[in-house]
PDB file of C-alpha atoms in Angstrom:
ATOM      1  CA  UNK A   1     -23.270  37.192   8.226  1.00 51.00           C
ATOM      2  CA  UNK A   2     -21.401  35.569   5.401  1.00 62.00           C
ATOM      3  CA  UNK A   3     -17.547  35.654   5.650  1.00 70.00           C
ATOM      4  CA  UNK A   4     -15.453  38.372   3.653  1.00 82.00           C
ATOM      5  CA  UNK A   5     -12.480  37.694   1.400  1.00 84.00           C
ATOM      6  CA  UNK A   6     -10.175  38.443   4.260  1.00 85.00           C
ATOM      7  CA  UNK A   7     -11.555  36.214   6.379  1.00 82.00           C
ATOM      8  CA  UNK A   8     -11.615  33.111   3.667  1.00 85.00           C
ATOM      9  CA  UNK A   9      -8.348  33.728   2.944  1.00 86.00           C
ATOM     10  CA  UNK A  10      -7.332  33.626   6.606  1.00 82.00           C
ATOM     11  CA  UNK A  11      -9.237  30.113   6.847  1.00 85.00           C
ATOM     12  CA  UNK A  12      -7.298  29.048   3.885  1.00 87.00           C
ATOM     13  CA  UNK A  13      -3.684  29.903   5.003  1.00 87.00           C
ATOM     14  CA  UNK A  14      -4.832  28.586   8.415  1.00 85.00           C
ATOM     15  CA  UNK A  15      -5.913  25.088   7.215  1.00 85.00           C
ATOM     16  CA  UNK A  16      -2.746  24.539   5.040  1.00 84.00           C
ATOM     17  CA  UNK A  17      -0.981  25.827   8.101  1.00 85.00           C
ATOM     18  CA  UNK A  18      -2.330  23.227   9.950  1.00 83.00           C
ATOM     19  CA  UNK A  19      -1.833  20.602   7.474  1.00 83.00           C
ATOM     20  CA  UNK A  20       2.098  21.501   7.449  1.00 81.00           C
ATOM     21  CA  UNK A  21       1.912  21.515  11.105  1.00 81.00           C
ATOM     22  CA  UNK A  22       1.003  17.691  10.702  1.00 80.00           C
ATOM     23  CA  UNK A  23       3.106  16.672   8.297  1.00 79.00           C
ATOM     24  CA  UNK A  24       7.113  15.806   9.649  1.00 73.00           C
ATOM     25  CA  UNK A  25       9.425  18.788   8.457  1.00 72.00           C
ATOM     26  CA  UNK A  26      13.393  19.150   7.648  1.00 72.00           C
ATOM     27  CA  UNK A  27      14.880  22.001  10.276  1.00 69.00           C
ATOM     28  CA  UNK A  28      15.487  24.287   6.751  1.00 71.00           C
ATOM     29  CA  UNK A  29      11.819  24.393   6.129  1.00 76.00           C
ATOM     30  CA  UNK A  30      10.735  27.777   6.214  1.00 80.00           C
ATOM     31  CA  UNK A  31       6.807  27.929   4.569  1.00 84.00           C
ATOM     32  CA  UNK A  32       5.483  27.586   7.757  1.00 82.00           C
ATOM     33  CA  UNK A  33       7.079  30.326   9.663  1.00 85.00           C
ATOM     34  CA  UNK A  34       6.336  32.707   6.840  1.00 87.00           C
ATOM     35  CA  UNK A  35       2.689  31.362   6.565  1.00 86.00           C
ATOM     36  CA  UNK A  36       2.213  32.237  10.404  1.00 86.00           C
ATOM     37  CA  UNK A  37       3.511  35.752   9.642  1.00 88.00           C
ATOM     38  CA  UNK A  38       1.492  35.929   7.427  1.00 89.00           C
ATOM     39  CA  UNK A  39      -1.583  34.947   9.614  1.00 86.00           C
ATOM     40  CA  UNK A  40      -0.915  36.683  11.838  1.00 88.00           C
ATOM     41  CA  UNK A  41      -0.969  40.212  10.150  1.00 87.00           C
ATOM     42  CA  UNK A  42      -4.186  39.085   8.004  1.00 87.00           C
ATOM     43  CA  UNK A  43      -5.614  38.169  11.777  1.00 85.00           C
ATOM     44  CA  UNK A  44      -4.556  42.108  12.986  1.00 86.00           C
ATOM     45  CA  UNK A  45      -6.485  43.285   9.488  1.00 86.00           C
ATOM     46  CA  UNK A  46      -9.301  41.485  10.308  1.00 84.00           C
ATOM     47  CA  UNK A  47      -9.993  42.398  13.369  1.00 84.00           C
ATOM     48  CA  UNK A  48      -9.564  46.710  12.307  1.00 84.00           C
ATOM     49  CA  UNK A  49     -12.643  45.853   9.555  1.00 80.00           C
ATOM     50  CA  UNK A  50     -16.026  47.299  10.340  1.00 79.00           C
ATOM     51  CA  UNK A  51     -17.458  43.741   9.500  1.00 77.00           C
ATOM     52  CA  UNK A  52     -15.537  41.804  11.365  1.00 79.00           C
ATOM     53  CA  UNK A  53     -16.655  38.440  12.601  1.00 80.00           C
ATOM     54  CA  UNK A  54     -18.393  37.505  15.786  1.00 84.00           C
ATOM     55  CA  UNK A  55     -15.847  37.850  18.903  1.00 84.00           C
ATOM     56  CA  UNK A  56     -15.716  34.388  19.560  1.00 87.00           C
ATOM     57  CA  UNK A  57     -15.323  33.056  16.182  1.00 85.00           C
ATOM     58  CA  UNK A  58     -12.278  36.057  16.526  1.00 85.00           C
ATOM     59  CA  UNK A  59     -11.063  34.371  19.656  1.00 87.00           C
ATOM     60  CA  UNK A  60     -11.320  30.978  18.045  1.00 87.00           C
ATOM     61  CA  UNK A  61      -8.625  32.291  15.250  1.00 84.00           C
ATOM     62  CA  UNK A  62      -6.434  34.190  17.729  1.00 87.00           C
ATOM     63  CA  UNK A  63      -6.079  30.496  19.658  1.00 87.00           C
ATOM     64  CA  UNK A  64      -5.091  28.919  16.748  1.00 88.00           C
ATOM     65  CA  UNK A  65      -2.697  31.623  15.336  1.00 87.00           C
ATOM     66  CA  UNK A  66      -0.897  31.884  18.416  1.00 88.00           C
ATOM     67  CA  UNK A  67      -0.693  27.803  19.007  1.00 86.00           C
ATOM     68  CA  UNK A  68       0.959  27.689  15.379  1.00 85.00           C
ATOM     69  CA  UNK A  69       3.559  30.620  16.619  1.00 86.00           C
ATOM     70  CA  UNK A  70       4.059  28.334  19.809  1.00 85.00           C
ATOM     71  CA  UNK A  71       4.369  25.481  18.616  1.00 84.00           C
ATOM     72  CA  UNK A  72       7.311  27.069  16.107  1.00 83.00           C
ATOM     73  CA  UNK A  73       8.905  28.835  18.932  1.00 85.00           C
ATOM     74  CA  UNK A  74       9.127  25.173  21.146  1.00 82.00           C
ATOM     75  CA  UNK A  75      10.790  23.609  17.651  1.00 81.00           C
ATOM     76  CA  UNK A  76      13.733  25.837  17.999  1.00 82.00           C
ATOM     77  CA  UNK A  77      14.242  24.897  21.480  1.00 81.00           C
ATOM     78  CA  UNK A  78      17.402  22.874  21.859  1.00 77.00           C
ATOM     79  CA  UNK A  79      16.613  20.464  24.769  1.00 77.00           C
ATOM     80  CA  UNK A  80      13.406  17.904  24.272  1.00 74.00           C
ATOM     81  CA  UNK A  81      12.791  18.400  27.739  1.00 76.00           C
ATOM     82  CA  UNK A  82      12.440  22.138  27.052  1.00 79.00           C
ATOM     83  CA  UNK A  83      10.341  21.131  24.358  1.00 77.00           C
ATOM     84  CA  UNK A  84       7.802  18.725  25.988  1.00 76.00           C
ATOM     85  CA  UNK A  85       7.425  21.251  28.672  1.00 78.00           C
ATOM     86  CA  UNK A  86       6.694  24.066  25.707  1.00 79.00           C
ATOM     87  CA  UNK A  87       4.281  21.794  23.767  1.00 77.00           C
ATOM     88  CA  UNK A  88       2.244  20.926  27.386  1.00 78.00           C
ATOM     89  CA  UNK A  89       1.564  24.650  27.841  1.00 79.00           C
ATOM     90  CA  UNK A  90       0.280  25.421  24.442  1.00 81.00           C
ATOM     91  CA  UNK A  91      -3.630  25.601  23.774  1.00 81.00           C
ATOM     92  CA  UNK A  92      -5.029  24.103  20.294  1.00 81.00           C
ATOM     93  CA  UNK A  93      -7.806  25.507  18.950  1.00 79.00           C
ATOM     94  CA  UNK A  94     -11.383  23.830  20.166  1.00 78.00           C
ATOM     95  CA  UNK A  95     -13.958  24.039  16.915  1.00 83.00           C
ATOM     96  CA  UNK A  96     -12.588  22.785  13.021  1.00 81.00           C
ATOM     97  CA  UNK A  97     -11.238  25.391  10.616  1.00 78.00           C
ATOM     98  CA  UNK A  98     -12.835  23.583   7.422  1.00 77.00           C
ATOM     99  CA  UNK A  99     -16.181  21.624   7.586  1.00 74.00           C
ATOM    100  CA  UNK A 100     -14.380  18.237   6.666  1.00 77.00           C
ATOM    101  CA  UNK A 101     -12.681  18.210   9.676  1.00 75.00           C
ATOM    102  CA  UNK A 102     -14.252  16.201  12.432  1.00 76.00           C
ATOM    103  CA  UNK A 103     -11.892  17.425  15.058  1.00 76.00           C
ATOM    104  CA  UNK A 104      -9.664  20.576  15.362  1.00 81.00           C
ATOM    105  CA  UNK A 105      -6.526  20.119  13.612  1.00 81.00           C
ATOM    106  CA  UNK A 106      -4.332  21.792  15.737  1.00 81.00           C
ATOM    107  CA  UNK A 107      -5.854  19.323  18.564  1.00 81.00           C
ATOM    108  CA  UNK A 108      -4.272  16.400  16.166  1.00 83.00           C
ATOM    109  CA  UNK A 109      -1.264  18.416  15.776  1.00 83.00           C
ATOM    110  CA  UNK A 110      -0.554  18.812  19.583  1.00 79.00           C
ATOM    111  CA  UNK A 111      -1.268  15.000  20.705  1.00 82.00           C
ATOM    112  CA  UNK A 112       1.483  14.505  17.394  1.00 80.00           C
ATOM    113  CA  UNK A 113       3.801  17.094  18.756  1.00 80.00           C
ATOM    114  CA  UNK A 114       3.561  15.901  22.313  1.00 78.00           C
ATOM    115  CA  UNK A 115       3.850  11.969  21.550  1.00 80.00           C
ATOM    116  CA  UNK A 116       7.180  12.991  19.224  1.00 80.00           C
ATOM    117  CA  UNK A 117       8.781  14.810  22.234  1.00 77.00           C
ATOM    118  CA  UNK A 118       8.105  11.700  24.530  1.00 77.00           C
ATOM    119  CA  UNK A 119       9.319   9.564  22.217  1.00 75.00           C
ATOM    120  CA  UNK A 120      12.801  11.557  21.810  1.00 76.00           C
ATOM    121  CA  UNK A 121      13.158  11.921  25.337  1.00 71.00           C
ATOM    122  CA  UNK A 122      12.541   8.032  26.086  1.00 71.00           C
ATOM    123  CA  UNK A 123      14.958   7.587  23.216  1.00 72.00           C
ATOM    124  CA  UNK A 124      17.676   9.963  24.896  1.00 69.00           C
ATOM    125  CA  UNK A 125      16.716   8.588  28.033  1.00 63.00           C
ATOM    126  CA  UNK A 126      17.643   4.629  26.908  1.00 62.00           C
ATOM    127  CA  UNK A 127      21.063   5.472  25.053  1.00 57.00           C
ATOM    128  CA  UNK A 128      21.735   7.224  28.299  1.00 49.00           C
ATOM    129  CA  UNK A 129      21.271   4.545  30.456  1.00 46.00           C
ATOM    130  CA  UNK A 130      22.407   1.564  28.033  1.00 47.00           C
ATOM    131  CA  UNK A 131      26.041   1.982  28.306  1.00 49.00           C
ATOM    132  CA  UNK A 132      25.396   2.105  32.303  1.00 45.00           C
ATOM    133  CA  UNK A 133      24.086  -1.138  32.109  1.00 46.00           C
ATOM    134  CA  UNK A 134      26.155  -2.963  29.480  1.00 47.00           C
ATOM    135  CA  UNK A 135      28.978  -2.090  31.918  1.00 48.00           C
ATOM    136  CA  UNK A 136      26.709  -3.563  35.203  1.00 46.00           C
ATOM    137  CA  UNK A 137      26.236  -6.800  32.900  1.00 46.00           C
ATOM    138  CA  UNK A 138      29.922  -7.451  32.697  1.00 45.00           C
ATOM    139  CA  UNK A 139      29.682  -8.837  36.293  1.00 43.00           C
ATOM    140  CA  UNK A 140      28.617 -12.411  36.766  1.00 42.00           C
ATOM    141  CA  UNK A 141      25.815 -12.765  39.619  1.00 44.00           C
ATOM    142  CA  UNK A 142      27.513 -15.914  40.551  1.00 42.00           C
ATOM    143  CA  UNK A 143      30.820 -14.401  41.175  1.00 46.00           C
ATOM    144  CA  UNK A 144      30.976 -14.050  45.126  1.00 44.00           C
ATOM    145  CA  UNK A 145      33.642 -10.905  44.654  1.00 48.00           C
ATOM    146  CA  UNK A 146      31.167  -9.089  42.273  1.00 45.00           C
ATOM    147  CA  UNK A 147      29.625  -7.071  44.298  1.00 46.00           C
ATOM    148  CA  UNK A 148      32.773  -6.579  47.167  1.00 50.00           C
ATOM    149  CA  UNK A 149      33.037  -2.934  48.152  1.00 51.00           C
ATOM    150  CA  UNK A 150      29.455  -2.061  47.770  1.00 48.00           C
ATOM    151  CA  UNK A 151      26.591  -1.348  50.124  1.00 58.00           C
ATOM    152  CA  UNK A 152      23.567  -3.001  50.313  1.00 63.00           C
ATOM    153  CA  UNK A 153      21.834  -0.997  48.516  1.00 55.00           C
ATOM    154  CA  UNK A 154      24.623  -0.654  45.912  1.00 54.00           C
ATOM    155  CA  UNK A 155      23.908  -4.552  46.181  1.00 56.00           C
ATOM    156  CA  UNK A 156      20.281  -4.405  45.269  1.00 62.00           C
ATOM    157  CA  UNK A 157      20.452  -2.378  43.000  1.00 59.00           C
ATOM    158  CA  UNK A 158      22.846  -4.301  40.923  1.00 60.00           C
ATOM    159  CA  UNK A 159      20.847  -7.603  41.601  1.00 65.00           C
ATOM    160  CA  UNK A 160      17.409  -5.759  40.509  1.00 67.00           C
ATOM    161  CA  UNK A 161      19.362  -4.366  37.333  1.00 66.00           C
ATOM    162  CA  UNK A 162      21.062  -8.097  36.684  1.00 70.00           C
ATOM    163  CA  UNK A 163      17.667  -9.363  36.555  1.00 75.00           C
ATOM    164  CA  UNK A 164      16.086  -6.683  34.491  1.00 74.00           C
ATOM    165  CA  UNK A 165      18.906  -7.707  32.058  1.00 76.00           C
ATOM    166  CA  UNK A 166      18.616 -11.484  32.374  1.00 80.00           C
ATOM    167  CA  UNK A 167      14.526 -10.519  31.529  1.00 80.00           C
ATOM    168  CA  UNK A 168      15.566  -8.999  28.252  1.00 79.00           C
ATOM    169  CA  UNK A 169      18.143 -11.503  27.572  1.00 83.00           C
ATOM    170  CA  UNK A 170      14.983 -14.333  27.444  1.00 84.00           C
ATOM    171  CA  UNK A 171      13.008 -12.188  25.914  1.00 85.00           C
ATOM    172  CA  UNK A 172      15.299 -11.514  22.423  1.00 86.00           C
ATOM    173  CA  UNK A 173      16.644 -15.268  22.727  1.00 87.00           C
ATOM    174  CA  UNK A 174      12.386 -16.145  22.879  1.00 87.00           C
ATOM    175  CA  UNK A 175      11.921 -13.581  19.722  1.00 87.00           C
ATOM    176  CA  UNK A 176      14.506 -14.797  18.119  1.00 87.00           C
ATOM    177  CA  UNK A 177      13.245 -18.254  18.483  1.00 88.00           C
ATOM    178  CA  UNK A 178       9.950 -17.443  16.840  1.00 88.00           C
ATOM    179  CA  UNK A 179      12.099 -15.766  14.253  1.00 90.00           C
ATOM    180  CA  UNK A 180      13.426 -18.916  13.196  1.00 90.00           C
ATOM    181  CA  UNK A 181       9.725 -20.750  13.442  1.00 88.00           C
ATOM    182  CA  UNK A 182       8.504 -17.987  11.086  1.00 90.00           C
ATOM    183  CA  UNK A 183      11.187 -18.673   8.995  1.00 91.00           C
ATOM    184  CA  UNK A 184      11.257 -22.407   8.563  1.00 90.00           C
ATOM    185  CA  UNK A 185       7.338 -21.902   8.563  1.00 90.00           C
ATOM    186  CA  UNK A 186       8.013 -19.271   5.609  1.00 92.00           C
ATOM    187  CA  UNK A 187      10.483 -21.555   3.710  1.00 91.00           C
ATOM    188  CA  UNK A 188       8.202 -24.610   3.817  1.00 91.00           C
ATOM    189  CA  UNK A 189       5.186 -22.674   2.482  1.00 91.00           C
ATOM    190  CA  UNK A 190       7.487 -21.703  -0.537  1.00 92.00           C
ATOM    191  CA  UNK A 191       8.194 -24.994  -1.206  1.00 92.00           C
ATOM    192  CA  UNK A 192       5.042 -26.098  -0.998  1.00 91.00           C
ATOM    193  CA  UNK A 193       3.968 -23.200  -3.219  1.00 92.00           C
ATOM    194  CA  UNK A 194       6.984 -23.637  -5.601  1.00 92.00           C
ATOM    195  CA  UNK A 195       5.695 -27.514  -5.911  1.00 91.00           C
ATOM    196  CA  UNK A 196       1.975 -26.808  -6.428  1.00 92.00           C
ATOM    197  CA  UNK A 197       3.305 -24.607  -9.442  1.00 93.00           C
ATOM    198  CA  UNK A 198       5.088 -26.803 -10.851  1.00 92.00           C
ATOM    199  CA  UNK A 199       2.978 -29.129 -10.772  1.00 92.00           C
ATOM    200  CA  UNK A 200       0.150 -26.944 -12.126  1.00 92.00           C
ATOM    201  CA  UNK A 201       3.082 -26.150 -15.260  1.00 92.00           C
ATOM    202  CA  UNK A 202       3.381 -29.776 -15.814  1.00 92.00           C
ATOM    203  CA  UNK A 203      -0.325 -30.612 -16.145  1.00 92.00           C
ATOM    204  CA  UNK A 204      -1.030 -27.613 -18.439  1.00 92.00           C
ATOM    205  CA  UNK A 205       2.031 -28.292 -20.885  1.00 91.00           C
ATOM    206  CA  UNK A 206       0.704 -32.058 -21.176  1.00 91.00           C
ATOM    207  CA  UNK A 207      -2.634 -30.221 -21.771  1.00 91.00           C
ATOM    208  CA  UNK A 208      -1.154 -28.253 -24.617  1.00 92.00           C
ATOM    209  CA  UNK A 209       0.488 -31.420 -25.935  1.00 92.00           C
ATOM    210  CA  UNK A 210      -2.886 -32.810 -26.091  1.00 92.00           C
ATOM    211  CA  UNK A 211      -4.424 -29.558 -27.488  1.00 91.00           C
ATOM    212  CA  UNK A 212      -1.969 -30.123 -30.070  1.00 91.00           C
ATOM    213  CA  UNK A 213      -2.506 -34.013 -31.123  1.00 91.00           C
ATOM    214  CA  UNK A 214      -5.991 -33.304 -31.574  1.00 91.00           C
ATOM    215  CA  UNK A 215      -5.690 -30.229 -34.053  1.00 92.00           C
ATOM    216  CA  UNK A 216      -3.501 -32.240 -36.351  1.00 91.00           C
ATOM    217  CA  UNK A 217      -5.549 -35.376 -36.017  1.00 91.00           C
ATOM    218  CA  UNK A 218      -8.910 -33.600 -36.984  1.00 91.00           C
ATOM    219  CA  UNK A 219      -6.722 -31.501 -39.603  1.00 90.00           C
ATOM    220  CA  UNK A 220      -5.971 -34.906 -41.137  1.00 89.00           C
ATOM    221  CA  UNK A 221      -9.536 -35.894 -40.772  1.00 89.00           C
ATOM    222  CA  UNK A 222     -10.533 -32.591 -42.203  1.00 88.00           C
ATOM    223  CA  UNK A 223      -8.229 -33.510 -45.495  1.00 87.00           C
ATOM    224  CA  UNK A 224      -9.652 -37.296 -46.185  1.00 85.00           C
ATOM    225  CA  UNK A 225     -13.292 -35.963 -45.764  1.00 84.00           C
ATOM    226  CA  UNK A 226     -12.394 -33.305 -48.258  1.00 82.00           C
ATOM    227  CA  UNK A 227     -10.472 -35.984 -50.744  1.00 79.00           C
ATOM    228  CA  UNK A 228     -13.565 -37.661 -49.912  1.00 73.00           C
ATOM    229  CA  UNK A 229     -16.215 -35.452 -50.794  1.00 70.00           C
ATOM    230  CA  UNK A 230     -14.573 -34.642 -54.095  1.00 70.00           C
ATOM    231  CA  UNK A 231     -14.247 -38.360 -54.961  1.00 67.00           C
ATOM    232  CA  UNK A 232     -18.059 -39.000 -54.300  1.00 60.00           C
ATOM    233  CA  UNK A 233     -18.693 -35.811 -56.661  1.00 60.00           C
ATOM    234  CA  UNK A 234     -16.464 -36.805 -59.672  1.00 69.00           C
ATOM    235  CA  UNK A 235     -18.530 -40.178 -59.275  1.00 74.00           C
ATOM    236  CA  UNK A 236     -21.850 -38.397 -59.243  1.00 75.00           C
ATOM    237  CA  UNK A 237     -20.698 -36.592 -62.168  1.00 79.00           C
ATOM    238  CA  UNK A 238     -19.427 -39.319 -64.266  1.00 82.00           C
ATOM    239  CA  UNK A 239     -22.789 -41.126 -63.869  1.00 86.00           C
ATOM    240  CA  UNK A 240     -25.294 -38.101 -64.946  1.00 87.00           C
ATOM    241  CA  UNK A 241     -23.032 -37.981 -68.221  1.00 88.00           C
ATOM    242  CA  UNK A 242     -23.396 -41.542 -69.212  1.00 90.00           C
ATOM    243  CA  UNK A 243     -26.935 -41.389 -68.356  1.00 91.00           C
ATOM    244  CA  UNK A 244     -27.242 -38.360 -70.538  1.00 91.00           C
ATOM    245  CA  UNK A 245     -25.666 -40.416 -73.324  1.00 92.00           C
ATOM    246  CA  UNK A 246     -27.861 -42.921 -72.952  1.00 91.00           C
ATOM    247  CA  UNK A 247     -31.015 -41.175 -73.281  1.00 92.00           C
ATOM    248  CA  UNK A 248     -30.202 -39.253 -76.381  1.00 91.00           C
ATOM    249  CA  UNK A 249     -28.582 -42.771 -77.972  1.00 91.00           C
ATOM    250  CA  UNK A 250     -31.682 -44.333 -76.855  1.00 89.00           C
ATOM    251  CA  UNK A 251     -33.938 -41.462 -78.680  1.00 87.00           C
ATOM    252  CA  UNK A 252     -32.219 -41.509 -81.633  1.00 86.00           C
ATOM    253  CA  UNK A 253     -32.516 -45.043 -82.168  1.00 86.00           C
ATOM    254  CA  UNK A 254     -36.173 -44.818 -81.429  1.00 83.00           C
ATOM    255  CA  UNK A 255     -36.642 -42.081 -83.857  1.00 82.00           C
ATOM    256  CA  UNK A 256     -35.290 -44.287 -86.422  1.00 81.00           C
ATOM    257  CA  UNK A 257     -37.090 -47.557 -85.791  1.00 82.00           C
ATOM    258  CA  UNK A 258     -40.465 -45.680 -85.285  1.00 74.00           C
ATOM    259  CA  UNK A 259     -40.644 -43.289 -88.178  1.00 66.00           C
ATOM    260  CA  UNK A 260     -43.359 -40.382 -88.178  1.00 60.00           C
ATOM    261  CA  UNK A 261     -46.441 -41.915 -89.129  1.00 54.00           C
ATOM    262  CA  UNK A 262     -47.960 -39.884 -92.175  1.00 51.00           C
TER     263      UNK A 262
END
């Protein structure tokens, strides 16, 4: 049965719905509450119409309208504990809204949502601990009255966290090692670089230097073929006029020494 306007519309909404979901938002942004409001009363409308969709296309839409609404409702929640907890429960849909999806959106949207909330409660987690352990890292593990007063556990404890800190010690001082390698390894491909262009600079201004010696020496050659040329026609010329001459001199005087014979 091919889908009614409602029911495009609903896809519509529920795909940019689903793109916003995606997409990281300010806390003012409202469009996506009001978009789920609005799904939500197109979803009631739809399902009051005689030619309603099958039930578990129906179903498929309910899942996804009510993991938007969720997922909404766990944003406002204050604590990211509360949060990851909220986002674990929820349900994304199982089928694509569109055709160009290749998997549900609102499954993308969930493993996003879910990595975001670890991520904020490993980050609350480390600046929790941090000044805990920048204050165990004042004590010296060679100082004999260090650890004076405490149990041996206490004791432990402090050795196992001295060495976790003594780890992370070698591994910035090895990062920042290969820093510097990178670095000097940067600097001496730019001089390289900055010497191959220079050089390449140098070899085509003698090449234009060149270019221009041989325009004005064939421009000068150009000039004396041209002188040239005329000289060998004002020569040519002169000589067909005194030939000329001569002929007609040479008629007239035969005309005159061989008179018509009567």
């Amino acid at each position: 049965m091919a889908a009614t306007r409602l029911e495009l519309n609903l896809m519509r909404l529920l795909s940019r719905c689903e793109a916003l979901a995606a997409e990281r938002r300010d806390p003012e942004e409202w469009r996506l509450e009001k978009y789920v409001a609005a799904l939500e009363d197109m979803l009631r409308e739809l399902k009051k119409q005689a030619s309603k969709p099958a039930p578990e296309l129906l179903n498929e839409y309910s899942r996804k309208v009510d993991f938007l609404k969720g997922l909404l409702e766990a944003e406002k929640l204050s604590s990211s504990t509360e949060k990851a907890l909220a986002n674990q429960l929820l349900a994304p849909g199982r089928t694509p809204t569109t055709a160009k999806e290749r998997t549900p959106a609102t499954k993308t949207v969930h493993l996003q949502t879910k990595a975001r909330c670890t991520g904020q409660m490993r980050r609350e987690l480390l600046g929790t601990v941090c000044p805990v352990l920048l204050l165990l890292y004042r004590f010296k593990p060679c100082d004999p009255g260090c650890f004076e007063g405490l149990t041996s556990d206490e004791k432990q404890s402090a050795v196992e966290l001295d060495a976790v800190l003594q780890h992370h010690q070698d591994m910035q001082e090895k990062l920042a090692e290969e820093m510097l390698s990178l670095a000097r390894s940067l600097k001496n491909n730019t001089l390289a670089a900055q010497n191959v262009i220079k050089q390449d600079n140098q070899t085509l201004s003698h090449s234009l230097r060149m270019a221009d010696q041989n325009f004005e020496k064939l421009k000068d050659e150009s000039d004396r073929l041209e002188q040239h040329a005329k000289k060998s026609v004002n020569w040519l010329l002169w000589i067909m006029l005194i030939v000329v001459c001569f002929i007609f001199i040479s008629m007239i005087l035969f005309i005159r020494i061989f008179p018509k014979l009567k």
